[in-house]
PDB file of C-alpha atoms in Angstrom:
ATOM      1  CA  GLU I1187     106.620  59.876 126.616  1.00  0.00           C
ATOM      2  CA  LEU I1188     105.970  62.702 129.044  1.00  0.00           C
ATOM      3  CA  GLN I1189     109.373  64.200 128.234  1.00  0.00           C
ATOM      4  CA  GLN I1190     108.528  64.063 124.529  1.00  0.00           C
ATOM      5  CA  LYS I1191     105.249  65.900 125.125  1.00  0.00           C
ATOM      6  CA  VAL I1192     107.074  68.568 127.126  1.00  0.00           C
ATOM      7  CA  GLU I1193     109.584  69.033 124.296  1.00  0.00           C
ATOM      8  CA  GLU I1194     106.795  69.252 121.706  1.00  0.00           C
ATOM      9  CA  THR I1195     105.039  71.832 123.865  1.00  0.00           C
ATOM     10  CA  GLU I1196     108.219  73.912 124.068  1.00  0.00           C
ATOM     11  CA  VAL I1197     108.664  73.741 120.293  1.00  0.00           C
ATOM     12  CA  LEU I1198     105.055  74.819 119.772  1.00  0.00           C
ATOM     13  CA  LYS I1199     105.507  77.701 122.223  1.00  0.00           C
ATOM     14  CA  MET I1200     108.592  78.885 120.321  1.00  0.00           C
ATOM     15  CA  GLU I1201     106.752  78.652 116.996  1.00  0.00           C
ATOM     16  CA  LEU I1202     103.826  80.584 118.423  1.00  0.00           C
ATOM     17  CA  GLN I1203     106.170  83.290 119.712  1.00  0.00           C
ATOM     18  CA  MET I1204     107.827  83.537 116.273  1.00  0.00           C
ATOM     19  CA  LEU I1205     104.417  83.837 114.605  1.00  0.00           C
ATOM     20  CA  GLU I1206     103.351  86.556 117.026  1.00  0.00           C
ATOM     21  CA  THR I1207     106.593  88.455 116.383  1.00  0.00           C
ATOM     22  CA  GLU I1208     106.022  88.219 112.639  1.00  0.00           C
ATOM     23  CA  ARG I1209     102.405  89.353 113.035  1.00  0.00           C
ATOM     24  CA  VAL I1210     103.514  92.443 114.949  1.00  0.00           C
ATOM     25  CA  ARG I1211     106.195  93.202 112.346  1.00  0.00           C
ATOM     26  CA  LEU I1212     103.686  92.903 109.513  1.00  0.00           C
ATOM     27  CA  SER I1213     101.246  95.114 111.387  1.00  0.00           C
ATOM     28  CA  LEU I1214     103.905  97.828 111.703  1.00  0.00           C
ATOM     29  CA  VAL I1215     104.760  97.541 108.010  1.00  0.00           C
ATOM     30  CA  GLU I1216     101.070  97.798 107.128  1.00  0.00           C
ATOM     31  CA  GLU I1217     100.629 100.935 109.242  1.00  0.00           C
ATOM     32  CA  LYS I1218     103.687 102.568 107.702  1.00  0.00           C
ATOM     33  CA  LEU I1219     102.538 101.640 104.196  1.00  0.00           C
ATOM     34  CA  LEU I1220      99.120 103.171 104.841  1.00  0.00           C
ATOM     35  CA  ASP I1221     100.788 106.365 106.062  1.00  0.00           C
ATOM     36  CA  VAL I1222     102.896 106.491 102.883  1.00  0.00           C
ATOM     37  CA  LEU I1223      99.848 105.917 100.698  1.00  0.00           C
ATOM     38  CA  GLN I1224      97.931 108.667 102.485  1.00  0.00           C
ATOM     39  CA  LEU I1225     100.773 111.125 101.898  1.00  0.00           C
ATOM     40  CA  LEU I1226     100.992 110.103  98.248  1.00  0.00           C
ATOM     41  CA  GLN I1227      97.248 110.689  97.908  1.00  0.00           C
ATOM     42  CA  GLN I1228      97.547 114.132  99.461  1.00  0.00           C
ATOM     43  CA  LEU I1229     100.431 115.026  97.150  1.00  0.00           C
ATOM     44  CA  ARG I1230      98.502 113.772  94.138  1.00  0.00           C
ATOM     45  CA  ASP I1231      95.558 115.940  95.169  1.00  0.00           C
ATOM     46  CA  LEU I1232      97.985 118.884  95.243  1.00  0.00           C
ATOM     47  CA  ASN I1233      99.162 118.004  91.708  1.00  0.00           C
ATOM     48  CA  ILE I1234     102.793 117.347  92.594  1.00  0.00           C
ATOM     49  CA  SER I1235     104.800 116.543  89.488  1.00  0.00           C
ATOM     50  CA  LYS I1236     105.902 113.020  88.650  1.00  0.00           C
ATOM     51  CA  ARG I1237     109.440 114.347  88.460  1.00  0.00           C
ATOM     52  CA  ALA I1238     109.277 115.638  92.053  1.00  0.00           C
ATOM     53  CA  LEU I1239     107.833 112.325  93.270  1.00  0.00           C
ATOM     54  CA  GLY I1240     110.573 110.487  91.383  1.00  0.00           C
ATOM     55  CA  LYS I1241     113.231 112.603  93.080  1.00  0.00           C
ATOM     56  CA  ILE I1242     111.732 111.853  96.489  1.00  0.00           C
ATOM     57  CA  LEU I1243     111.678 108.130  95.749  1.00  0.00           C
ATOM     58  CA  LEU I1244     115.236 108.065  94.399  1.00  0.00           C
ATOM     59  CA  SER I1245     116.460 110.070  97.366  1.00  0.00           C
ATOM     60  CA  THR I1246     114.792 107.577  99.697  1.00  0.00           C
ATOM     61  CA  LEU I1247     116.285 104.571  97.938  1.00  0.00           C
ATOM     62  CA  GLU I1248     119.757 106.111  97.880  1.00  0.00           C
ATOM     63  CA  SER I1249     119.662 106.877 101.590  1.00  0.00           C
ATOM     64  CA  CYS I1250     118.568 103.321 102.398  1.00  0.00           C
ATOM     65  CA  CYS I1251     120.975 101.308 100.279  1.00  0.00           C
ATOM     66  CA  ASP I1252     122.160  98.303 102.241  1.00  0.00           C
ATOM     67  CA  PRO I1253     124.230  95.437 100.836  1.00  0.00           C
ATOM     68  CA  GLN I1254     121.985  92.907 102.615  1.00  0.00           C
ATOM     69  CA  PRO I1255     118.341  93.640 101.833  1.00  0.00           C
ATOM     70  CA  GLY I1256     115.843  92.065 104.163  1.00  0.00           C
ATOM     71  CA  LYS I1257     112.846  92.580 106.385  1.00  0.00           C
ATOM     72  CA  ALA I1258     114.478  95.350 108.432  1.00  0.00           C
ATOM     73  CA  GLN I1259     115.456  97.231 105.280  1.00  0.00           C
ATOM     74  CA  LEU I1260     111.879  97.109 103.991  1.00  0.00           C
ATOM     75  CA  PHE I1261     110.626  98.921 107.081  1.00  0.00           C
ATOM     76  CA  GLU I1262     113.559 101.356 106.911  1.00  0.00           C
ATOM     77  CA  VAL I1263     112.716 102.237 103.295  1.00  0.00           C
ATOM     78  CA  LEU I1264     109.030 102.740 104.116  1.00  0.00           C
ATOM     79  CA  ASP I1265     109.882 104.830 107.162  1.00  0.00           C
ATOM     80  CA  THR I1266     112.331 107.003 105.221  1.00  0.00           C
ATOM     81  CA  LEU I1267     109.873 107.409 102.342  1.00  0.00           C
ATOM     82  CA  GLN I1268     107.155 108.453 104.783  1.00  0.00           C
ATOM     83  CA  GLN I1269     109.490 111.044 106.321  1.00  0.00           C
ATOM     84  CA  GLU I1270     110.554 112.353 102.899  1.00  0.00           C
ATOM     85  CA  LEU I1271     106.944 112.667 101.740  1.00  0.00           C
ATOM     86  CA  ALA I1272     105.854 114.310 104.983  1.00  0.00           C
ATOM     87  CA  ALA I1273     108.669 116.853 104.602  1.00  0.00           C
ATOM     88  CA  CYS I1274     107.528 117.769 101.078  1.00  0.00           C
ATOM     89  CA  GLU I1275     107.218 121.556 100.842  1.00  0.00           C
ATOM     90  CA  LEU I1276     103.958 121.341  98.917  1.00  0.00           C
ATOM     91  CA  LEU I1277     102.161 119.836 101.919  1.00  0.00           C
ATOM     92  CA  HIS I1278     103.365 122.634 104.179  1.00  0.00           C
ATOM     93  CA  LYS I1279     102.459 125.456 101.788  1.00  0.00           C
ATOM     94  CA  GLN I1280      98.758 124.542 101.912  1.00  0.00           C
ATOM     95  CA  PRO I1281      96.502 125.447 104.828  1.00  0.00           C
ATOM     96  CA  MET I1282      95.777 122.460 107.030  1.00  0.00           C
ATOM     97  CA  GLU I1283      92.165 122.240 105.829  1.00  0.00           C
ATOM     98  CA  GLN I1284      93.301 121.859 102.221  1.00  0.00           C
ATOM     99  CA  ALA I1285      96.243 119.554 102.927  1.00  0.00           C
ATOM    100  CA  GLN I1286      93.884 117.041 104.538  1.00  0.00           C
ATOM    101  CA  SER I1287      91.067 116.638 102.100  1.00  0.00           C
ATOM    102  CA  PRO I1288      87.730 115.343 103.406  1.00  0.00           C
ATOM    103  CA  ARG I1289      88.100 112.331 101.128  1.00  0.00           C
ATOM    104  CA  SER I1290      91.361 111.224 102.788  1.00  0.00           C
ATOM    105  CA  LEU I1291      90.009 111.869 106.272  1.00  0.00           C
ATOM    106  CA  ALA I1292      86.943 109.750 105.580  1.00  0.00           C
ATOM    107  CA  ASN I1293      89.068 106.794 104.462  1.00  0.00           C
ATOM    108  CA  PRO I1294      88.596 104.012 107.047  1.00  0.00           C
ATOM    109  CA  LEU I1295      91.988 102.493 106.131  1.00  0.00           C
ATOM    110  CA  VAL I1296      93.962 105.536 107.219  1.00  0.00           C
ATOM    111  CA  ILE I1297      95.846 105.108 110.452  1.00  0.00           C
ATOM    112  CA  SER I1298      97.292 108.243 111.971  1.00  0.00           C
ATOM    113  CA  CYS I1299      99.995 108.185 114.597  1.00  0.00           C
TER     114      CYS I1299
END
């Protein structure tokens, strides 16, 4: 009976470790998604065209095509999209005060790295 309890404890420890790993992964995805949304908001405030946004999105998806989509690919797509949006010329043409509107800076959901 003691051996069975030890085995159950080990199984529970492994499950807890898997849950913690998944929690960390989801937290990273959430942070990256918030960064992407902040950049999209800034670009919308700068009146970027839908066509330009579409090109950025298609470019991102083309650079991330993988025959086996999964959790790692999701983060890769978000990361690439964030980089593509951050590299958008429109954001760099504006002075820093205009590129970061007070509304986006006051957003409590924004996480900056």
